[in-house]
Short mmCIF file of C-alpha atoms and ligand atoms in Angstrom, two decimals:
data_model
loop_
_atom_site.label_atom_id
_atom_site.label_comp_id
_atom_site.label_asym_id
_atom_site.label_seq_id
_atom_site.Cartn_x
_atom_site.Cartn_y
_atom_site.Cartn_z
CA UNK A 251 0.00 0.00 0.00
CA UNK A 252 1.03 3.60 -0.94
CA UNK A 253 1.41 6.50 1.64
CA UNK A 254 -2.19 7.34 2.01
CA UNK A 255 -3.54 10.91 2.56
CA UNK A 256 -6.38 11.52 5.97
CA UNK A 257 -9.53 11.59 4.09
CA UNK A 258 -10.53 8.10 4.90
CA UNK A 259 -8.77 7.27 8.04
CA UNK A 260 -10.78 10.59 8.95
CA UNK A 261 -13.75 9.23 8.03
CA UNK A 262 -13.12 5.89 9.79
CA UNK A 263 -11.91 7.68 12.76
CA UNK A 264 -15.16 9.70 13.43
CA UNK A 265 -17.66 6.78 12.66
CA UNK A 266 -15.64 4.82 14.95
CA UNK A 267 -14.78 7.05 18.58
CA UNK A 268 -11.32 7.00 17.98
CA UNK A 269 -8.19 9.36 17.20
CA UNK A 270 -5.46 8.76 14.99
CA UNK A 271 -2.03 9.62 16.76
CA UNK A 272 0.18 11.94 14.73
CA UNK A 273 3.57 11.48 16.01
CA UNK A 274 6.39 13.61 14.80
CA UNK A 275 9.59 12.12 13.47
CA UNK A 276 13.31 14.00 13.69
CA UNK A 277 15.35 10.26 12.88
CA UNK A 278 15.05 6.63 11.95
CA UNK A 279 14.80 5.47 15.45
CA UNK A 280 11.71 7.53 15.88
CA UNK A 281 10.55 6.31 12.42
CA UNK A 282 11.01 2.82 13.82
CA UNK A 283 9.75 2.92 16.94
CA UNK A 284 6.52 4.44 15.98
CA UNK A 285 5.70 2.05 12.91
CA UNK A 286 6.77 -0.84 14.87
CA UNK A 287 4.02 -0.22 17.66
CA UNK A 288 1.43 0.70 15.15
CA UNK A 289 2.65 -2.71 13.11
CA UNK A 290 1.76 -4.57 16.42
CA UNK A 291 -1.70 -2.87 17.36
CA UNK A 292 -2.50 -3.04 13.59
CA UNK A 293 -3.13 0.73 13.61
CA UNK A 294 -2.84 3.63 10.72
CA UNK A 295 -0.55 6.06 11.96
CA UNK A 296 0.17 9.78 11.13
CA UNK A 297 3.91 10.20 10.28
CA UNK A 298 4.86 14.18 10.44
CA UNK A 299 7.75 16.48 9.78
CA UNK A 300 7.94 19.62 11.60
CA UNK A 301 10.13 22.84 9.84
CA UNK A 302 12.63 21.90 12.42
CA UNK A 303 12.72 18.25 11.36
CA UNK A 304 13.25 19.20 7.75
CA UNK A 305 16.33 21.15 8.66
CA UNK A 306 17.94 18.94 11.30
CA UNK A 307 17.66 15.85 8.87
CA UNK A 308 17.05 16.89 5.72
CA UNK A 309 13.30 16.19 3.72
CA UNK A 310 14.52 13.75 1.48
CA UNK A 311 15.88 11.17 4.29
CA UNK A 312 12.91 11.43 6.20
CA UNK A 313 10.50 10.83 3.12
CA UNK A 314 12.86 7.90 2.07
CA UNK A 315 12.48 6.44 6.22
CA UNK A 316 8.74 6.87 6.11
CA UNK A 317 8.56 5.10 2.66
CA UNK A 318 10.76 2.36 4.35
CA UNK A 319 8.24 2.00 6.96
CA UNK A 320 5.80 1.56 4.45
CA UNK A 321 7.23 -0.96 3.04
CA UNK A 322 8.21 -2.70 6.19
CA UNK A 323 5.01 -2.65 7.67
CA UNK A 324 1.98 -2.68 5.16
CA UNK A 325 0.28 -0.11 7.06
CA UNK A 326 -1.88 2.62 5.83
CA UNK A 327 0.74 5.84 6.86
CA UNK A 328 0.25 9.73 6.10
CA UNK A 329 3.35 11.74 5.48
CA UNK A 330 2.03 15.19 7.06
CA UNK A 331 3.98 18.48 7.10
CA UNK A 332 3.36 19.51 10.86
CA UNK A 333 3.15 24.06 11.12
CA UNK A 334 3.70 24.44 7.18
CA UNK A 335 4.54 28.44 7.61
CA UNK A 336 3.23 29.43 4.43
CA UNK A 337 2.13 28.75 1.11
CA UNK A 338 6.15 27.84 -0.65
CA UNK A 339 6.78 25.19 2.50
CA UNK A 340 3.43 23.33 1.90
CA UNK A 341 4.08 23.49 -1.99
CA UNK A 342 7.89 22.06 -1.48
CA UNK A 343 6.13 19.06 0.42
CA UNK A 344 3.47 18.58 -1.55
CA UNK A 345 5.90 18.36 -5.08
CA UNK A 346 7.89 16.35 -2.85
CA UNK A 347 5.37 13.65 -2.09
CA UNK A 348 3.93 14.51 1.05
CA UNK A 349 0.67 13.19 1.07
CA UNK A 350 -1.01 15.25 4.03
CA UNK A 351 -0.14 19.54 4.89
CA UNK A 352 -0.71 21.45 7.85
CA UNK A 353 -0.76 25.17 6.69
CA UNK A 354 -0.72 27.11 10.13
CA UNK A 355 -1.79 30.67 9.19
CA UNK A 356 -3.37 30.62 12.63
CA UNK A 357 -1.07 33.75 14.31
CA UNK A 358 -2.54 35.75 11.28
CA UNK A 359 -5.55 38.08 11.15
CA UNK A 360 -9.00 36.02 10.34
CA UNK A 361 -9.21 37.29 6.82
CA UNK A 362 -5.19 36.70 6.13
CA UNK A 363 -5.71 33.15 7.77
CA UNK A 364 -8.47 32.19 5.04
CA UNK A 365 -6.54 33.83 1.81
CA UNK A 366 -3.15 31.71 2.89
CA UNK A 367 -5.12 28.39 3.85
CA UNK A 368 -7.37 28.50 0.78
CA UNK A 369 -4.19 29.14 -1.61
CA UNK A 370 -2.85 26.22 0.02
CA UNK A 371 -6.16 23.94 -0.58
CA UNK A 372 -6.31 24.81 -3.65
CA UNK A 373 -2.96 23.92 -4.66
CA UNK A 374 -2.94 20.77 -2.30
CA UNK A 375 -6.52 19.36 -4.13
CA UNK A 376 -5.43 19.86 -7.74
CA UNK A 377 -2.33 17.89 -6.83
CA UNK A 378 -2.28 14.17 -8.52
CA UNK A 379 -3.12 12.42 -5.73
CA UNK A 380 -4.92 14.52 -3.69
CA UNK A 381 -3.39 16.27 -0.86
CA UNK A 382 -5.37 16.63 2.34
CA UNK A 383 -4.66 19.97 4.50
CA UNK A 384 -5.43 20.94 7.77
CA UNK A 385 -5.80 24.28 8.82
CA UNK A 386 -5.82 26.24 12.49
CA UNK A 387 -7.95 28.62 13.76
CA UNK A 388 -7.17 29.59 17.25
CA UNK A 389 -3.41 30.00 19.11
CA UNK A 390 -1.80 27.18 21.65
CA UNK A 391 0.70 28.70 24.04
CA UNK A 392 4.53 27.14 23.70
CA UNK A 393 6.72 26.89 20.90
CA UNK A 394 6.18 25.71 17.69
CA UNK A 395 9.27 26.18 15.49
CA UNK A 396 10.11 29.33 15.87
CA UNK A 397 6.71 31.07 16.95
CA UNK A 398 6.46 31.46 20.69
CA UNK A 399 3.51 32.01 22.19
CA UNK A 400 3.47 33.05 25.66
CA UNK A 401 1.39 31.34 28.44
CA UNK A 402 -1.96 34.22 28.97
CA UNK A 403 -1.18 35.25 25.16
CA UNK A 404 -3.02 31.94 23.62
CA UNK A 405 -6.73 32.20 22.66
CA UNK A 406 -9.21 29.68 22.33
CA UNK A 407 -11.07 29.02 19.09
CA UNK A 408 -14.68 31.05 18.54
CA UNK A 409 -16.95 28.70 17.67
CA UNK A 410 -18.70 31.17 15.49
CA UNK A 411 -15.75 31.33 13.41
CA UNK A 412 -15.05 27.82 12.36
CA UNK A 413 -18.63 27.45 9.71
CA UNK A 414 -17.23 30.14 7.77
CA UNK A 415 -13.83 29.53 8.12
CA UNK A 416 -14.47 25.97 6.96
CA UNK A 417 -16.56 26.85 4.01
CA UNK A 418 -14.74 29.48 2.24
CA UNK A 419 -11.13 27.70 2.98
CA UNK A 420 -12.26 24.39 1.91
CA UNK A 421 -9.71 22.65 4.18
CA UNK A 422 -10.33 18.77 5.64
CA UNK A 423 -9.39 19.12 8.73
CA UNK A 424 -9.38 21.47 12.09
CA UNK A 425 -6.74 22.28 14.26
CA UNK A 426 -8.68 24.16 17.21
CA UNK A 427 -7.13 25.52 20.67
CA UNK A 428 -9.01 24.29 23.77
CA UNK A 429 -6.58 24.48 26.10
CA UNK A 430 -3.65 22.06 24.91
CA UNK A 431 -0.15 24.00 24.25
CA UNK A 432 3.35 23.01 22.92
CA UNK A 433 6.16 21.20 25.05
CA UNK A 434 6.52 19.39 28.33
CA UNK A 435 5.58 22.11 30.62
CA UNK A 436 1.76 22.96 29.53
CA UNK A 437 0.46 24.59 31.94
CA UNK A 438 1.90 26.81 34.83
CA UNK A 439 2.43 25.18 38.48
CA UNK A 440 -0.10 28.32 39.89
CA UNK A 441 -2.65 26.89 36.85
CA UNK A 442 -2.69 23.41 38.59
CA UNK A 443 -3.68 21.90 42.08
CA UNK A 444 -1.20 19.26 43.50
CA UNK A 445 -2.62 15.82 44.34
CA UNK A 446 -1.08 13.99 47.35
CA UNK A 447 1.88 12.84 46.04
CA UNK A 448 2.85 16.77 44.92
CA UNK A 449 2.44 15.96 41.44
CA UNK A 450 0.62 18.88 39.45
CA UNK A 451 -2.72 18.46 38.33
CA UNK A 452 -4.24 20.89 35.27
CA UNK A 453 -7.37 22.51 34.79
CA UNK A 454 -9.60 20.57 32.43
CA UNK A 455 -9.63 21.05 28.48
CA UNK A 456 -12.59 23.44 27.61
CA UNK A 457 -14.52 20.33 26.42
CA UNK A 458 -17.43 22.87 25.68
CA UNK A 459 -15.54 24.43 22.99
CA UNK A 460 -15.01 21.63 20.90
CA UNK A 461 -18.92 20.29 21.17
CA UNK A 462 -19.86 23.63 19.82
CA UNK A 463 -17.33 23.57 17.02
CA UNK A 464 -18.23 19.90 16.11
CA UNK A 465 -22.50 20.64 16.17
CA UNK A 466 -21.28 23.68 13.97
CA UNK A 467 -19.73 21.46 11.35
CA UNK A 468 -20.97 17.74 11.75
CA UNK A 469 -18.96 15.02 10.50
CA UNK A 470 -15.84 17.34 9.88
CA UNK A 471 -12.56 15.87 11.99
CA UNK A 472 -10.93 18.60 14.12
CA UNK A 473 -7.22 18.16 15.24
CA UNK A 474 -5.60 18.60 18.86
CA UNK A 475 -2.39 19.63 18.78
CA UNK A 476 0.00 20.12 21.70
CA UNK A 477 -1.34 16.90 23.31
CA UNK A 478 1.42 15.25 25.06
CA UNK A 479 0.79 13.48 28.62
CA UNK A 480 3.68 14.32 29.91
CA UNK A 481 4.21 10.98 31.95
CA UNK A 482 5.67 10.99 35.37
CA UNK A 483 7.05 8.15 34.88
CA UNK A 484 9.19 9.50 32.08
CA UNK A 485 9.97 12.27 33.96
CA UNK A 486 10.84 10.08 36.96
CA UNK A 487 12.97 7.88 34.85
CA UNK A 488 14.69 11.20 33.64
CA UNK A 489 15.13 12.79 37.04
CA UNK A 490 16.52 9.70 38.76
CA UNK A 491 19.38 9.26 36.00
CA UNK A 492 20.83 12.95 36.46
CA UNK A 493 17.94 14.93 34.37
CA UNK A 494 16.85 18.07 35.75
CA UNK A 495 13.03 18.10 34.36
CA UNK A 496 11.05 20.36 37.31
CA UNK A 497 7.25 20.89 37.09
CA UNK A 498 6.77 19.14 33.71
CA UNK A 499 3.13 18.41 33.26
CA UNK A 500 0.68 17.60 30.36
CA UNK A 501 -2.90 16.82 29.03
CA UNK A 502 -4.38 14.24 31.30
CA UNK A 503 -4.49 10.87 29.12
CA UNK A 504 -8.30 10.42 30.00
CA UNK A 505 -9.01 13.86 28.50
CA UNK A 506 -7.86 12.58 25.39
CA UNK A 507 -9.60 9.44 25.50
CA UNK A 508 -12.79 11.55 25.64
CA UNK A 509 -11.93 13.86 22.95
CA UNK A 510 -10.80 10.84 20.62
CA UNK A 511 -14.63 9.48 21.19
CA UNK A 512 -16.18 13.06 19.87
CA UNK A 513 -14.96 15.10 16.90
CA UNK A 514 -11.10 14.93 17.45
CA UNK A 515 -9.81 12.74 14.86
CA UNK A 516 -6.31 13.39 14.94
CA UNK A 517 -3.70 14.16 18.14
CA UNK A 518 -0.29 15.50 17.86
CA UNK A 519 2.12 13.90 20.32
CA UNK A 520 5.77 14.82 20.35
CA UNK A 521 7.25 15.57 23.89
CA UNK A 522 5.92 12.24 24.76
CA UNK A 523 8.36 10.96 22.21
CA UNK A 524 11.19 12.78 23.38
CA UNK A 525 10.54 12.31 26.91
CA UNK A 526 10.62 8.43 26.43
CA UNK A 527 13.66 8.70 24.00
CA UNK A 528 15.40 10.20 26.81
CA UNK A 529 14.52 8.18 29.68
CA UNK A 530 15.63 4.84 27.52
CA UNK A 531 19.05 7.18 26.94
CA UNK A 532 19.88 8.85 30.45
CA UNK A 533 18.86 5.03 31.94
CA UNK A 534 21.43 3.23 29.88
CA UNK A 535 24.08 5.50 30.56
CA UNK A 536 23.77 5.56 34.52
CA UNK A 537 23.60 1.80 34.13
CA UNK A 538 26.60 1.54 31.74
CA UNK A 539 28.69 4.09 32.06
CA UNK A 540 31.48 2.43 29.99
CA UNK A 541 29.47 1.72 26.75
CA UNK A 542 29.92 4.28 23.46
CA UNK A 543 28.00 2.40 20.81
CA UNK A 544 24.99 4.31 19.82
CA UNK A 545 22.96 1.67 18.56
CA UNK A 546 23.31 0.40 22.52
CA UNK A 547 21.87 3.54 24.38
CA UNK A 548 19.59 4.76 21.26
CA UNK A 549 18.79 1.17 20.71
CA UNK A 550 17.09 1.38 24.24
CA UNK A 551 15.50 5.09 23.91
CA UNK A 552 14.01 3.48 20.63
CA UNK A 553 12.17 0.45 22.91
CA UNK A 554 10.98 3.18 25.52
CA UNK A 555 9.08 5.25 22.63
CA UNK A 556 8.04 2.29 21.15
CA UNK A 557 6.44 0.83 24.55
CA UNK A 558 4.62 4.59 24.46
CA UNK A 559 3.51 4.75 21.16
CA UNK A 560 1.67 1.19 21.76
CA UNK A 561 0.24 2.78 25.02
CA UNK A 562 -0.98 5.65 22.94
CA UNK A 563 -2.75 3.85 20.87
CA UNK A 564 -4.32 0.97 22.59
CA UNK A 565 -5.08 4.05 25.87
CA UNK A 566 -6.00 6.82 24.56
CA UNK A 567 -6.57 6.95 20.85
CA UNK A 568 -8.21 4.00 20.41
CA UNK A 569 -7.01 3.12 16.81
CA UNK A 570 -5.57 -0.66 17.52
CA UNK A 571 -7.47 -3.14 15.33
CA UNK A 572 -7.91 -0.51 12.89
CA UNK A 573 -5.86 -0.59 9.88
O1 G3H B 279 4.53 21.60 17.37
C1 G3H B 279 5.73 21.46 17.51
C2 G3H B 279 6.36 20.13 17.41
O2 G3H B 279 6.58 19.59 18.68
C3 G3H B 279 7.61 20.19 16.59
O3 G3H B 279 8.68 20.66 17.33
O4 G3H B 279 9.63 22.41 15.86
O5 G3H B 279 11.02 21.39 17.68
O6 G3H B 279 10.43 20.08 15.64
P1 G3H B 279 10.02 21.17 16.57
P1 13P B 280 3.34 18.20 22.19
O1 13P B 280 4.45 19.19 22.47
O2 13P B 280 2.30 18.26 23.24
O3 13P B 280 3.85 16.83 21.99
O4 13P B 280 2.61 18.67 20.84
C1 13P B 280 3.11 18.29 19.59
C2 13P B 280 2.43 18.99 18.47
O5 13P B 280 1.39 19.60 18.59
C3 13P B 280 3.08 18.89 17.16
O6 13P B 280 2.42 19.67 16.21
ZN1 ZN B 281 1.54 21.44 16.99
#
């Protein structure tokens, strides 16, 4: 099977409560361990490529992996450009065999948002095959490539936006904010309560956002971004093996499960990744201080992601059994 764009593993996804993960990959290890897991839950998977991926390893070896993984596994697989930053980025993936764009116009003006996004669409859908894009209305706090947003600066999505917004952009899909942000530290320790064992607890996703949005455009799959869990037990794993990671917290892993079931049909997970890639790595060094072969200590960050990627899926998206 070819690299397959979201329309139908959208479609699938909404009919049937669950979320497709879209994980983002930097290097072949990541490449591995996420196709593996998906391989052994029998799930489709969302493969995508950040700006910042693109430059650390170049597009054409991370197509080239992903295609690999295709191979290797049989599984349906989206090559997605993750914050496409305007219309020439999405255009150099799409010629370049992407088979999914994000264009994220979303730090723009309403009207500027539409014009970008629907020159994107319209370039994406004449494509041979057809691209899918997904849009963003609405601003997460944290970092995404090189846009900061500052925590108190985000803004939720309008719901009274998104009909119109839909309609004259003619994107697939909807990235909304609703309370997710970027990176391992989501929310600030004075946002959260503590629970008993100290451990910070944040304030719930604004759930009634997102059932307005989706009875404003039924059937249409709307994206989370910024929806890493941030588990402890990474973070433990990190901490006890010389990492200094204070205060990290993310989206509660129920939260997700919830949203999967309504209109979220896609959720973008990358601190997770790096989190577990780094426990496997700090462990195996504190344990064996005298090794130097990479394919040792990545070998073993490459298990840990994989062991979370088949958590994500069978936990909180849902999609095992569904390829
Ligand atoms: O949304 C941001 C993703 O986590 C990508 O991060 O720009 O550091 O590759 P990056
Ligand atoms: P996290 O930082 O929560 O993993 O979000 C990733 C993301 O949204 C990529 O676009
Ligand atoms: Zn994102």
């Amino acid at each position: 099977m070819p690299l397959v764009n979201t329309k139908e593993m959208f479609e699938k996804a909404y009919k049937g409560g669950y979320a497709i993960g879209a994980f983002n990959c930097n290097n072949m290890e990541i490449v591995q361990a996420i196709t593996e897991a998906a391989k052994e839950c029998n799930s489709p998977v969302i493969l995508q490529v950040s700006a910042g991926a693109r430059k650390y390893a170049k597009p054409v070896y991370l197509r080239k992996m992903v295609e690999a993984a295709v191979e290797d596994t049989g599984l349906p697989i989206v090559l997605h450009l993750d914050h496409g930053a305007d219309f020439e980025m999405c255009k150099d993936c799409i010629d370049g065999g992407f088979t999914s764009v994000m264009i994220d116009a979303s730090s723009k003006p309403f009207e500027e948002n539409i014009e970008i996004t629907r020159k994107v669409v319209e370039y994406a859908h004449a494509h041979k095959p057809y691209v899918t894009v997904e849009a963003e209305l609405g601003t997460l706090a944290g970092i995404e490539d090189d846009v900061k947003v500052e925590h108190g600066s985000e803004s939720y999505t309008k719901p009274e936006d998104v009909e119109e917004f839909v309609r004259r952009t003619g994107c697939d899909s909807l990235a909304i904010a609703i309370g997710t942000s970027h990176g391992a530290y989501k929310f600030k320790p004075e946002q959260c309560t503590r629970d008993e064992n100290g451990v910070l607890c944040p304030p719930p996703l604004r759930f009634d956002i997102l059932e307005e949005v989706s009875k404003r455009l039924p059937g249409f799959p709307i994206v989370l971004h910024g929806s890493s869990s941030v588990n402890q037990e990474y973070v433990k794993i990190i901490n006890d093996n010389g990492g200094d990671l204070k205060d990290a917290v993310g989206v509660p892993e129920k939260q997700l499960r919830e949203a999967a079931k309504l209109a979220v049909c896609k959720i973008n997970i990358d601190s997770d990744l790096r989190l577990a890639m780094t426990a496997g790595i700090r462990e195996h060094f504190n344990a064996h201080p005298d090794h130097f072969d990479p394919r040792q200590y990545v070998g073993d960050g490459r298990k840990y992601v994989k062991e979370l990627v088949k958590h994500k899926i069978t936990e909180v998206l849902g999609s095992n059994d569904k390829a």
